[in-house]
Amino acid sequence: MAKYSAPDTHKLLAMTETLLQMSHIMTPQAQTEALQEVINFHDWRYYILAQPLISDSQYDTLFKKLQQLERENPDLSNENSPTQRVAYSISKDFPSVEHLSPMLSLDNSYNADDLYTFDTQVKKLCDRNDIEYTLEPKFDGTGISLVYENDVLLRAVTRGNGAVGEEITNNIRTLRSVPLQAHFSKYGIYRIEIRGEVLIRKDKFEAMNRQRRTNGEKEFANARNTAAGTLRLQDSAEVAKRNLEAFVYYVGYAVDANENSLLIKTLKTHSELLQMLHDLGFKVPHSPQEFQHHNSIDAVIAACEAWQIRRDDYAYETDGLVVKVNALALQEICGFTAHHPRWAIAFKFKARSAATTLLDVEFQVGRTGAITPVAKVQAVPLAGVTVSSISIHNEDFIKEKDLKIGDRVLIERSGDVIPQIVQSLADVRNGSERDIVFPKNCPACNSELFKPEKEAVWRCLNPQCPGAGNGANYPFRIQTRYGYGGFGRKTSRAFF
């Protein structure tokens, strides 16, 4: 059963219209309670189902009415009001908190043989051959745990070292995909610890970087690091602006009021567990694309291969898939190692990001006379290819990324296309790194270079330059290498 039934939906839509048009006929208390209820409903429609029923402007009208009522009637406000998701106070520190149950890592698999080995071990542990598996995305975000007590969000904690994390409750309260209240008591649950991942949709991350470019601000390197860094901001109001979302996918602890464990007594399968969380208003892997059942490891392998091909079509960054034994009783039989559960395994996609060393920079002369710097990096496998050369575009790009010869750099190959350097890892520099010196003269003909106003590219204007214009007919290209050999020397090499 969904969190809101059809009659509930109709009632709340009618209440929405009343609040938008005739809210003055209600007492302040009735209006405040009604606004809190309908805003929570519309948050669920928008952030969980992605199926809004009102416009953004209508939502803003409701929200502002509630804010005004609570300002005028402070006694009507409470910590679970939608307006309290944005905390305006500054958190000075993040106290350490012990998880109710350890947040273990997952064992990894990289091919079909690894999955067959996993399947064999599960069947041996369970002493049966009919194992049903579930398959869901392995989100490339940052892990959290959420503790609810008596139906109210009590605290949110980072993964930390798996046993102890940092409390970030104020920041998590700003995420509208995290309910501040959830009726776990319907299932007899008094206290529960839920595992999840905080991340940013790919389109929202791209929009954030477009806006930062417009504002002249440094772009974020990638969505995962941005999500992790945002959770540790001291200003929760700033966190609320970053478009973070939270998927939940596992319950590590659940007890009744007498501290009796309810995990197997209340629910029988992992899929039922996710359905419960979905019905209570949480964002879970739920669509047929996101969550699958398979009765054999061969079907799991086929699904993993299909997923890897279309991973770019998914709205969130993923670095693999998670295979889980569906029956909770069988999960308990399989148990855990000190590192990972024996009933689950991650199938890792081919890596799209890696750290390597920037060894040299070569300056190439293009057919139009444009001078393009190319980073020569220590060869590294990335998304099925070995990368050793990466275009670093122009002088402005080098300055923006603060690149130096000898840097450790993070590279990505998004969409299985051209690799890019996304950032230098400046915090691991040892002092031996060298500045990249952009040439003043053409590396092919030694003519003075020219950069047109409002352009980022330096060009050689010599029409006889062998690397440009007339040089387009030459059966070779000329490059100048600037590397550890010293920046005062310039050498040319021809490649046939």
Short mmCIF file of C-alpha atoms in Angstrom, two decimals:
data_model
loop_
_atom_site.label_atom_id
_atom_site.label_comp_id
_atom_site.label_asym_id
_atom_site.label_seq_id
_atom_site.Cartn_x
_atom_site.Cartn_y
_atom_site.Cartn_z
CA MET A 1 0.00 0.00 0.00
CA ALA A 2 1.36 3.42 -0.95
CA LYS A 3 2.01 6.05 1.69
CA TYR A 4 -1.07 7.97 0.50
CA SER A 5 -4.17 6.11 -0.70
CA ALA A 6 -6.37 7.42 -3.52
CA PRO A 7 -8.90 8.89 -1.03
CA ASP A 8 -6.04 10.52 0.90
CA THR A 9 -4.72 12.03 -2.33
CA HIS A 10 -8.11 13.45 -3.27
CA LYS A 11 -8.61 14.89 0.20
CA LEU A 12 -5.17 16.51 0.23
CA LEU A 13 -5.64 17.98 -3.23
CA ALA A 14 -8.95 19.51 -2.13
CA MET A 15 -7.26 20.84 0.98
CA THR A 16 -4.51 22.29 -1.22
CA GLU A 17 -7.07 24.26 -3.23
CA THR A 18 -8.68 25.54 -0.06
CA LEU A 19 -5.35 26.69 1.34
CA LEU A 20 -4.43 28.42 -1.91
CA GLN A 21 -7.76 30.24 -2.25
CA MET A 22 -9.69 30.47 1.01
CA SER A 23 -7.32 29.78 3.87
CA HIS A 24 -8.56 32.89 5.70
CA ILE A 25 -11.69 30.99 6.75
CA MET A 26 -9.59 28.67 8.93
CA THR A 27 -8.20 29.32 12.39
CA PRO A 28 -4.41 29.80 12.59
CA GLN A 29 -3.98 26.41 14.27
CA ALA A 30 -6.13 24.57 11.72
CA GLN A 31 -4.43 26.35 8.86
CA THR A 32 -0.93 25.58 10.21
CA GLU A 33 -1.71 21.89 10.68
CA ALA A 34 -3.30 21.67 7.23
CA LEU A 35 -0.36 23.40 5.57
CA GLN A 36 2.13 21.09 7.26
CA GLU A 37 0.14 18.07 6.07
CA VAL A 38 -0.30 19.15 2.43
CA ILE A 39 3.33 20.33 2.08
CA ASN A 40 4.58 16.97 3.34
CA PHE A 41 2.27 15.33 0.80
CA HIS A 42 3.54 17.46 -2.08
CA ASP A 43 7.15 16.89 -1.00
CA TRP A 44 6.50 13.16 -1.26
CA ARG A 45 4.95 13.52 -4.72
CA TYR A 46 7.85 15.63 -5.95
CA TYR A 47 10.92 14.15 -4.27
CA ILE A 48 9.94 10.50 -3.98
CA LEU A 49 7.63 9.81 -6.91
CA ALA A 50 8.87 12.64 -9.19
CA GLN A 51 5.19 13.22 -10.01
CA PRO A 52 4.28 16.72 -8.77
CA LEU A 53 0.62 17.69 -8.68
CA ILE A 54 1.04 21.45 -8.27
CA SER A 55 3.32 24.04 -9.83
CA ASP A 56 6.48 25.33 -8.17
CA SER A 57 4.85 28.73 -7.65
CA GLN A 58 1.83 27.15 -5.94
CA TYR A 59 4.15 25.16 -3.69
CA ASP A 60 6.09 28.30 -2.83
CA THR A 61 2.82 30.08 -1.95
CA LEU A 62 1.86 27.32 0.49
CA PHE A 63 5.33 27.21 2.00
CA LYS A 64 5.49 30.97 2.55
CA LYS A 65 2.04 30.94 4.19
CA LEU A 66 3.23 28.30 6.62
CA GLN A 67 6.41 30.24 7.38
CA GLN A 68 4.39 33.39 8.08
CA LEU A 69 1.92 31.56 10.34
CA GLU A 70 4.72 30.00 12.35
CA ARG A 71 6.47 33.34 12.73
CA GLU A 72 3.24 34.95 13.95
CA ASN A 73 2.31 31.96 16.15
CA PRO A 74 5.54 30.38 17.46
CA ASP A 75 3.57 28.00 19.66
CA LEU A 76 2.18 26.36 16.49
CA SER A 77 5.59 25.47 15.11
CA ASN A 78 7.31 22.18 15.89
CA GLU A 79 10.54 20.47 14.91
CA ASN A 80 8.79 18.19 12.40
CA SER A 81 7.28 21.04 10.40
CA PRO A 82 8.46 21.19 6.75
CA THR A 83 9.83 24.66 7.48
CA GLN A 84 12.30 23.17 9.94
CA ARG A 85 14.19 21.27 7.26
CA VAL A 86 16.36 24.32 6.79
CA ALA A 87 18.28 25.04 9.95
CA TYR A 88 19.61 28.56 10.12
CA SER A 89 22.03 27.96 12.95
CA ILE A 90 25.65 27.07 12.26
CA SER A 91 26.96 23.68 13.42
CA LYS A 92 30.42 24.13 14.92
CA ASP A 93 31.31 20.45 14.97
CA PHE A 94 30.02 17.00 14.14
CA PRO A 95 30.07 14.76 17.23
CA SER A 96 31.03 11.11 16.83
CA VAL A 97 28.20 8.61 17.16
CA GLU A 98 28.32 4.81 17.31
CA HIS A 99 26.12 2.98 14.82
CA LEU A 100 23.49 0.63 16.24
CA SER A 101 24.91 -2.08 13.98
CA PRO A 102 28.17 -1.99 11.98
CA MET A 103 28.08 -0.45 8.49
CA LEU A 104 30.16 -3.06 6.69
CA SER A 105 31.61 -2.87 3.20
CA LEU A 106 30.55 -5.08 0.30
CA ASP A 107 32.71 -7.74 -1.27
CA ASN A 108 33.37 -6.91 -4.92
CA SER A 109 33.02 -8.87 -8.14
CA TYR A 110 34.27 -7.81 -11.56
CA ASN A 111 33.17 -10.58 -13.89
CA ALA A 112 30.87 -13.59 -14.28
CA ASP A 113 33.35 -15.96 -12.62
CA ASP A 114 33.26 -13.90 -9.42
CA LEU A 115 29.45 -14.04 -9.38
CA TYR A 116 29.44 -17.80 -9.96
CA THR A 117 31.81 -18.19 -7.00
CA PHE A 118 29.50 -16.05 -4.86
CA ASP A 119 26.48 -18.13 -5.89
CA THR A 120 28.29 -21.38 -5.03
CA GLN A 121 29.19 -20.09 -1.58
CA VAL A 122 25.63 -18.90 -0.86
CA LYS A 123 24.13 -22.26 -1.89
CA LYS A 124 26.64 -24.10 0.26
CA LEU A 125 25.94 -21.90 3.31
CA CYS A 126 22.18 -22.21 2.88
CA ASP A 127 22.30 -25.89 1.90
CA ARG A 128 19.87 -25.35 -0.96
CA ASN A 129 19.98 -24.61 -4.70
CA ASP A 130 16.86 -22.45 -5.14
CA ILE A 131 18.13 -18.97 -4.24
CA GLU A 132 16.29 -15.83 -5.28
CA TYR A 133 18.46 -12.75 -5.74
CA THR A 134 17.64 -9.07 -5.97
CA LEU A 135 19.56 -6.60 -8.09
CA GLU A 136 19.75 -2.84 -7.49
CA PRO A 137 22.08 0.07 -8.33
CA LYS A 138 25.27 0.61 -6.38
CA PHE A 139 25.00 4.37 -6.05
CA ASP A 140 28.18 6.40 -6.33
CA GLY A 141 27.41 8.70 -3.42
CA THR A 142 28.21 8.93 0.27
CA GLY A 143 26.83 6.51 2.87
CA ILE A 144 24.63 7.49 5.81
CA SER A 145 22.54 5.84 8.49
CA LEU A 146 19.19 7.17 9.72
CA VAL A 147 17.83 6.31 13.16
CA TYR A 148 14.11 6.71 13.85
CA GLU A 149 12.64 6.31 17.31
CA ASN A 150 8.93 6.39 18.09
CA ASP A 151 8.27 7.32 14.43
CA VAL A 152 10.50 10.44 14.50
CA LEU A 153 13.91 10.99 12.90
CA LEU A 154 16.28 10.90 15.87
CA ARG A 155 19.66 11.29 14.18
CA ALA A 156 21.58 10.93 10.94
CA VAL A 157 25.18 9.75 10.87
CA THR A 158 27.89 9.43 8.23
CA ARG A 159 29.35 5.98 7.58
CA GLY A 160 32.67 6.96 9.16
CA ASN A 161 34.80 3.89 9.83
CA GLY A 162 31.78 1.59 9.82
CA ALA A 163 31.48 1.47 13.60
CA VAL A 164 31.47 5.19 14.41
CA GLY A 165 30.43 8.12 12.22
CA GLU A 166 29.75 11.84 12.53
CA GLU A 167 26.30 13.11 13.38
CA ILE A 168 24.91 15.30 10.58
CA THR A 169 21.25 15.38 11.60
CA ASN A 170 20.73 19.09 10.93
CA ASN A 171 22.03 18.76 7.40
CA ILE A 172 20.05 15.62 6.59
CA ARG A 173 16.86 17.30 7.78
CA THR A 174 17.17 19.65 4.79
CA LEU A 175 16.72 16.73 2.36
CA ARG A 176 13.08 16.47 1.37
CA SER A 177 13.59 12.85 0.33
CA VAL A 178 14.16 12.01 4.03
CA PRO A 179 10.89 11.94 6.04
CA LEU A 180 11.08 13.68 9.39
CA GLN A 181 8.36 11.32 10.61
CA ALA A 182 7.51 7.82 9.42
CA HIS A 183 4.88 5.50 10.88
CA PHE A 184 7.09 2.53 11.70
CA SER A 185 4.78 1.86 14.65
CA LYS A 186 2.29 0.38 12.13
CA TYR A 187 4.78 -2.48 11.83
CA GLY A 188 5.44 -2.70 15.57
CA ILE A 189 8.83 -1.01 15.15
CA TYR A 190 9.92 1.39 17.88
CA ARG A 191 13.55 1.99 16.88
CA ILE A 192 15.09 1.39 13.48
CA GLU A 193 18.41 2.12 11.76
CA ILE A 194 18.24 2.53 7.98
CA ARG A 195 21.19 2.58 5.59
CA GLY A 196 21.28 4.81 2.55
CA GLU A 197 23.28 6.92 0.14
CA VAL A 198 23.26 10.67 -0.40
CA LEU A 199 23.84 11.79 -3.97
CA ILE A 200 23.00 14.38 -6.62
CA ARG A 201 21.13 13.72 -9.86
CA LYS A 202 23.40 14.06 -12.88
CA ASP A 203 21.29 16.78 -14.49
CA LYS A 204 21.14 18.80 -11.27
CA PHE A 205 24.89 18.51 -10.83
CA GLU A 206 25.46 19.78 -14.36
CA ALA A 207 23.08 22.68 -13.71
CA MET A 208 24.98 23.56 -10.52
CA ASN A 209 28.24 23.72 -12.43
CA ARG A 210 26.69 25.81 -15.21
CA GLN A 211 25.55 28.29 -12.59
CA ARG A 212 28.98 28.31 -10.97
CA ARG A 213 30.58 29.04 -14.34
CA THR A 214 28.15 31.91 -14.83
CA ASN A 215 29.04 33.26 -11.37
CA GLY A 216 32.77 32.93 -12.05
CA GLU A 217 33.10 30.26 -9.34
CA LYS A 218 35.23 27.13 -9.50
CA GLU A 219 33.27 24.14 -10.74
CA PHE A 220 32.74 21.06 -8.59
CA ALA A 221 34.90 18.12 -9.63
CA ASN A 222 32.26 15.39 -9.49
CA ALA A 223 28.88 14.65 -7.97
CA ARG A 224 30.10 12.13 -5.40
CA ASN A 225 32.70 14.40 -3.80
CA THR A 226 30.26 17.30 -3.91
CA ALA A 227 27.63 15.31 -2.01
CA ALA A 228 30.14 14.16 0.61
CA GLY A 229 31.56 17.65 1.08
CA THR A 230 28.13 19.24 1.28
CA LEU A 231 27.11 16.98 4.18
CA ARG A 232 29.96 18.42 6.22
CA LEU A 233 29.11 22.07 5.64
CA GLN A 234 28.46 23.92 8.86
CA ASP A 235 25.59 25.96 7.44
CA SER A 236 22.51 23.80 6.89
CA ALA A 237 20.87 26.58 4.89
CA GLU A 238 23.68 26.22 2.34
CA VAL A 239 23.24 22.44 2.33
CA ALA A 240 19.59 22.92 1.40
CA LYS A 241 20.63 24.67 -1.82
CA ARG A 242 22.73 21.78 -3.14
CA ASN A 243 19.96 19.49 -4.49
CA LEU A 244 21.00 16.46 -2.41
CA GLU A 245 18.82 13.36 -2.38
CA ALA A 246 18.91 10.21 -0.28
CA PHE A 247 18.13 6.68 -1.42
CA VAL A 248 17.71 4.06 1.31
CA TYR A 249 18.27 0.37 0.66
CA TYR A 250 18.84 -1.61 3.86
CA VAL A 251 17.73 -1.94 7.48
CA GLY A 252 20.48 -2.95 9.83
CA TYR A 253 18.53 -2.81 13.09
CA ALA A 254 14.87 -2.80 14.11
CA VAL A 255 13.35 -3.47 17.53
CA ASP A 256 10.01 -3.07 19.29
CA ALA A 257 9.46 -1.09 22.49
CA ASN A 258 10.80 -4.06 24.50
CA GLU A 259 14.04 -4.18 22.46
CA ASN A 260 13.00 -7.40 20.70
CA SER A 261 14.47 -7.72 17.21
CA LEU A 262 11.85 -7.55 14.46
CA LEU A 263 13.84 -7.93 11.24
CA ILE A 264 12.76 -11.47 10.40
CA LYS A 265 9.54 -11.50 12.41
CA THR A 266 7.99 -8.50 10.66
CA LEU A 267 9.28 -8.98 7.11
CA LYS A 268 10.32 -12.03 5.14
CA THR A 269 12.33 -10.64 2.21
CA HIS A 270 14.55 -7.76 1.23
CA SER A 271 12.03 -6.72 -1.42
CA GLU A 272 9.29 -6.52 1.27
CA LEU A 273 11.62 -4.40 3.38
CA LEU A 274 12.14 -1.92 0.53
CA GLN A 275 8.41 -1.87 -0.17
CA MET A 276 7.76 -0.99 3.47
CA LEU A 277 10.24 1.89 3.29
CA HIS A 278 8.69 3.07 0.02
CA ASP A 279 5.20 2.98 1.53
CA LEU A 280 6.43 5.04 4.47
CA GLY A 281 7.68 7.78 2.14
CA PHE A 282 11.35 6.94 1.62
CA LYS A 283 13.16 7.02 -1.72
CA VAL A 284 14.19 3.46 -2.57
CA PRO A 285 15.27 1.56 -5.71
CA HIS A 286 11.76 0.77 -6.82
CA SER A 287 11.14 0.92 -10.57
CA PRO A 288 11.62 -2.19 -12.76
CA GLN A 289 14.81 -0.60 -14.04
CA GLU A 290 16.15 0.01 -10.53
CA PHE A 291 15.05 -3.15 -8.71
CA GLN A 292 14.90 -6.67 -10.12
CA HIS A 293 14.33 -10.25 -8.94
CA HIS A 294 16.18 -13.21 -10.47
CA ASN A 295 15.95 -16.92 -9.72
CA SER A 296 19.38 -17.88 -11.05
CA ILE A 297 22.88 -16.46 -11.09
CA ASP A 298 22.86 -16.72 -14.91
CA ALA A 299 19.94 -14.28 -15.01
CA VAL A 300 21.79 -11.98 -12.59
CA ILE A 301 24.88 -12.00 -14.82
CA ALA A 302 22.84 -11.21 -17.94
CA ALA A 303 21.15 -8.33 -16.12
CA CYS A 304 24.50 -6.96 -14.92
CA GLU A 305 25.86 -6.97 -18.46
CA ALA A 306 22.74 -5.22 -19.78
CA TRP A 307 22.88 -2.62 -16.99
CA GLN A 308 26.52 -1.82 -17.71
CA ILE A 309 25.71 -1.01 -21.34
CA ARG A 310 22.92 1.41 -20.45
CA ARG A 311 24.30 2.87 -17.22
CA ASP A 312 24.48 6.34 -18.81
CA ASP A 313 20.71 6.35 -19.26
CA TYR A 314 20.19 6.27 -15.50
CA ALA A 315 19.63 9.61 -13.76
CA TYR A 316 22.22 9.00 -11.03
CA GLU A 317 25.90 8.08 -11.03
CA THR A 318 26.47 4.40 -10.31
CA ASP A 319 29.67 2.40 -10.10
CA GLY A 320 28.05 -1.03 -10.15
CA LEU A 321 25.14 -3.15 -9.00
CA VAL A 322 24.41 -4.90 -5.71
CA VAL A 323 23.32 -8.52 -5.70
CA LYS A 324 21.51 -9.65 -2.53
CA VAL A 325 19.90 -12.84 -1.31
CA ASN A 326 16.24 -11.88 -1.11
CA ALA A 327 15.05 -14.03 1.83
CA LEU A 328 15.97 -12.42 5.16
CA ALA A 329 16.09 -15.81 6.88
CA LEU A 330 18.70 -16.97 4.38
CA GLN A 331 20.63 -13.74 4.89
CA GLU A 332 20.80 -14.58 8.57
CA ILE A 333 22.07 -18.09 7.80
CA CYS A 334 24.79 -16.71 5.51
CA GLY A 335 25.89 -14.22 8.15
CA PHE A 336 28.83 -11.83 7.98
CA THR A 337 32.58 -11.73 7.93
CA ALA A 338 34.37 -8.98 9.81
CA HIS A 339 34.41 -7.02 6.55
CA HIS A 340 31.23 -7.79 4.57
CA PRO A 341 27.92 -9.68 4.53
CA ARG A 342 28.16 -13.12 2.91
CA TRP A 343 24.68 -12.72 1.38
CA ALA A 344 25.49 -9.71 -0.80
CA ILE A 345 28.11 -8.74 -3.35
CA ALA A 346 28.83 -5.71 -5.53
CA PHE A 347 29.26 -6.19 -9.26
CA LYS A 348 31.60 -3.33 -10.17
CA PHE A 349 31.37 -1.58 -13.52
CA LYS A 350 34.53 -0.76 -15.41
CA ALA A 351 36.19 2.14 -13.63
CA ARG A 352 35.52 5.59 -15.04
CA SER A 353 37.68 7.54 -12.65
CA ALA A 354 41.22 6.97 -11.46
CA ALA A 355 44.17 8.79 -9.97
CA THR A 356 47.41 8.95 -11.90
CA THR A 357 50.52 11.13 -12.25
CA LEU A 358 50.86 14.01 -14.70
CA LEU A 359 54.33 13.31 -16.18
CA ASP A 360 54.70 15.84 -19.02
CA VAL A 361 52.84 18.32 -21.15
CA GLU A 362 53.25 18.38 -24.94
CA PHE A 363 52.08 21.34 -27.01
CA GLN A 364 50.51 20.40 -30.33
CA VAL A 365 49.87 22.71 -33.27
CA GLY A 366 46.50 22.15 -34.90
CA ARG A 367 45.49 22.70 -38.51
CA THR A 368 44.04 26.13 -37.63
CA GLY A 369 47.17 27.15 -35.76
CA ALA A 370 45.61 26.54 -32.34
CA ILE A 371 48.10 25.46 -29.69
CA THR A 372 46.69 22.59 -27.62
CA PRO A 373 48.44 21.31 -24.48
CA VAL A 374 48.26 17.53 -24.04
CA ALA A 375 48.94 15.98 -20.65
CA LYS A 376 51.05 12.84 -20.71
CA VAL A 377 50.02 10.79 -17.71
CA GLN A 378 51.17 7.54 -16.24
CA ALA A 379 49.16 4.94 -18.18
CA VAL A 380 46.04 3.85 -16.32
CA PRO A 381 43.12 1.56 -17.32
CA LEU A 382 39.83 3.46 -17.46
CA ALA A 383 36.41 2.23 -18.69
CA GLY A 384 37.92 -0.46 -20.89
CA VAL A 385 40.84 1.52 -22.39
CA THR A 386 44.34 2.48 -21.28
CA VAL A 387 44.72 6.25 -20.97
CA SER A 388 48.14 7.88 -21.32
CA SER A 389 47.34 11.20 -23.08
CA ILE A 390 44.63 13.73 -22.22
CA SER A 391 43.90 17.09 -23.82
CA ILE A 392 43.99 19.90 -21.28
CA HIS A 393 42.48 22.37 -23.73
CA ASN A 394 44.19 25.72 -23.11
CA GLU A 395 46.15 27.91 -20.74
CA ASP A 396 43.03 28.99 -18.83
CA PHE A 397 42.09 25.36 -18.15
CA ILE A 398 45.55 24.68 -16.72
CA LYS A 399 45.25 27.66 -14.37
CA GLU A 400 41.67 26.83 -13.36
CA LYS A 401 42.56 23.24 -12.46
CA ASP A 402 45.85 24.36 -10.83
CA LEU A 403 47.79 21.70 -12.72
CA LYS A 404 51.50 21.12 -12.24
CA ILE A 405 54.01 18.66 -13.68
CA GLY A 406 54.31 15.80 -11.20
CA ASP A 407 50.81 16.25 -9.73
CA ARG A 408 48.61 13.36 -8.80
CA VAL A 409 45.45 14.05 -10.78
CA LEU A 410 41.94 12.62 -10.83
CA ILE A 411 40.79 11.65 -14.30
CA GLU A 412 37.36 10.56 -15.50
CA ARG A 413 36.00 9.05 -18.68
CA SER A 414 32.31 9.88 -18.51
CA GLY A 415 30.05 8.14 -20.99
CA ASP A 416 32.94 5.97 -22.23
CA VAL A 417 34.20 8.86 -24.32
CA ILE A 418 37.07 11.35 -24.09
CA PRO A 419 38.95 11.29 -20.75
CA GLN A 420 39.25 14.51 -18.77
CA ILE A 421 41.36 15.72 -15.86
CA VAL A 422 38.80 16.82 -13.28
CA GLN A 423 41.16 18.01 -10.54
CA SER A 424 44.68 18.01 -9.20
CA LEU A 425 45.17 16.40 -5.81
CA ALA A 426 47.03 19.35 -4.35
CA ASP A 427 46.95 18.02 -0.79
CA VAL A 428 49.43 15.24 -1.68
CA ARG A 429 52.06 17.48 -3.29
CA ASN A 430 55.62 17.02 -1.96
CA GLY A 431 57.27 20.16 -3.33
CA SER A 432 58.89 18.60 -6.39
CA GLU A 433 56.03 19.60 -8.69
CA ARG A 434 56.73 22.20 -11.41
CA ASP A 435 54.61 24.86 -13.05
CA ILE A 436 53.41 24.25 -16.59
CA VAL A 437 54.89 27.02 -18.75
CA PHE A 438 52.85 27.84 -21.82
CA PRO A 439 55.10 28.67 -24.80
CA LYS A 440 55.32 32.22 -26.12
CA ASN A 441 56.43 31.03 -29.55
CA CYS A 442 55.03 28.39 -31.87
CA PRO A 443 56.64 25.01 -31.13
CA ALA A 444 56.59 24.19 -34.87
CA CYS A 445 57.97 27.36 -36.50
CA ASN A 446 59.01 29.57 -33.56
CA SER A 447 56.69 32.39 -34.66
CA GLU A 448 55.28 34.53 -31.87
CA LEU A 449 51.89 33.27 -30.69
CA PHE A 450 48.77 35.42 -30.61
CA LYS A 451 45.62 35.13 -28.48
CA PRO A 452 42.60 37.04 -29.83
CA GLU A 453 40.66 39.11 -27.33
CA LYS A 454 37.96 37.15 -25.47
CA GLU A 455 39.38 33.81 -26.67
CA ALA A 456 41.15 31.22 -24.56
CA VAL A 457 43.27 29.71 -27.33
CA TRP A 458 46.75 30.84 -28.38
CA ARG A 459 47.38 30.57 -32.14
CA CYS A 460 50.23 30.60 -34.61
CA LEU A 461 49.40 33.00 -37.46
CA ASN A 462 52.28 31.99 -39.74
CA PRO A 463 50.62 30.75 -42.97
CA GLN A 464 53.75 28.69 -43.74
CA CYS A 465 53.77 26.97 -40.34
CA PRO A 466 54.23 23.21 -40.85
CA GLY A 467 51.74 22.56 -38.07
CA ALA A 468 48.96 24.78 -39.40
CA GLY A 469 47.45 25.99 -42.64
CA ASN A 470 50.08 25.07 -45.24
CA GLY A 471 51.36 22.45 -42.83
CA ALA A 472 48.14 20.48 -43.13
CA ASN A 473 49.70 18.64 -46.06
CA TYR A 474 52.76 17.57 -44.12
CA PRO A 475 52.95 13.80 -43.30
CA PHE A 476 54.03 14.52 -39.75
CA ARG A 477 53.21 16.62 -36.73
CA ILE A 478 55.63 18.50 -34.54
CA GLN A 479 55.35 18.67 -30.77
CA THR A 480 57.32 20.41 -28.07
CA ARG A 481 57.75 18.60 -24.80
CA TYR A 482 57.96 20.41 -21.50
CA GLY A 483 58.67 18.04 -18.70
CA TYR A 484 60.96 17.20 -15.84
CA GLY A 485 63.91 17.91 -18.12
CA GLY A 486 63.70 21.61 -17.31
CA PHE A 487 61.54 24.48 -18.42
CA GLY A 488 64.32 26.60 -19.88
CA ARG A 489 64.93 24.10 -22.69
CA LYS A 490 62.67 23.50 -25.63
CA THR A 491 62.98 20.50 -27.94
CA SER A 492 61.12 19.51 -31.07
CA ARG A 493 60.46 16.02 -32.30
CA ALA A 494 58.89 14.80 -35.51
CA PHE A 495 56.67 11.71 -35.51
CA PHE A 496 56.34 9.82 -38.80
#
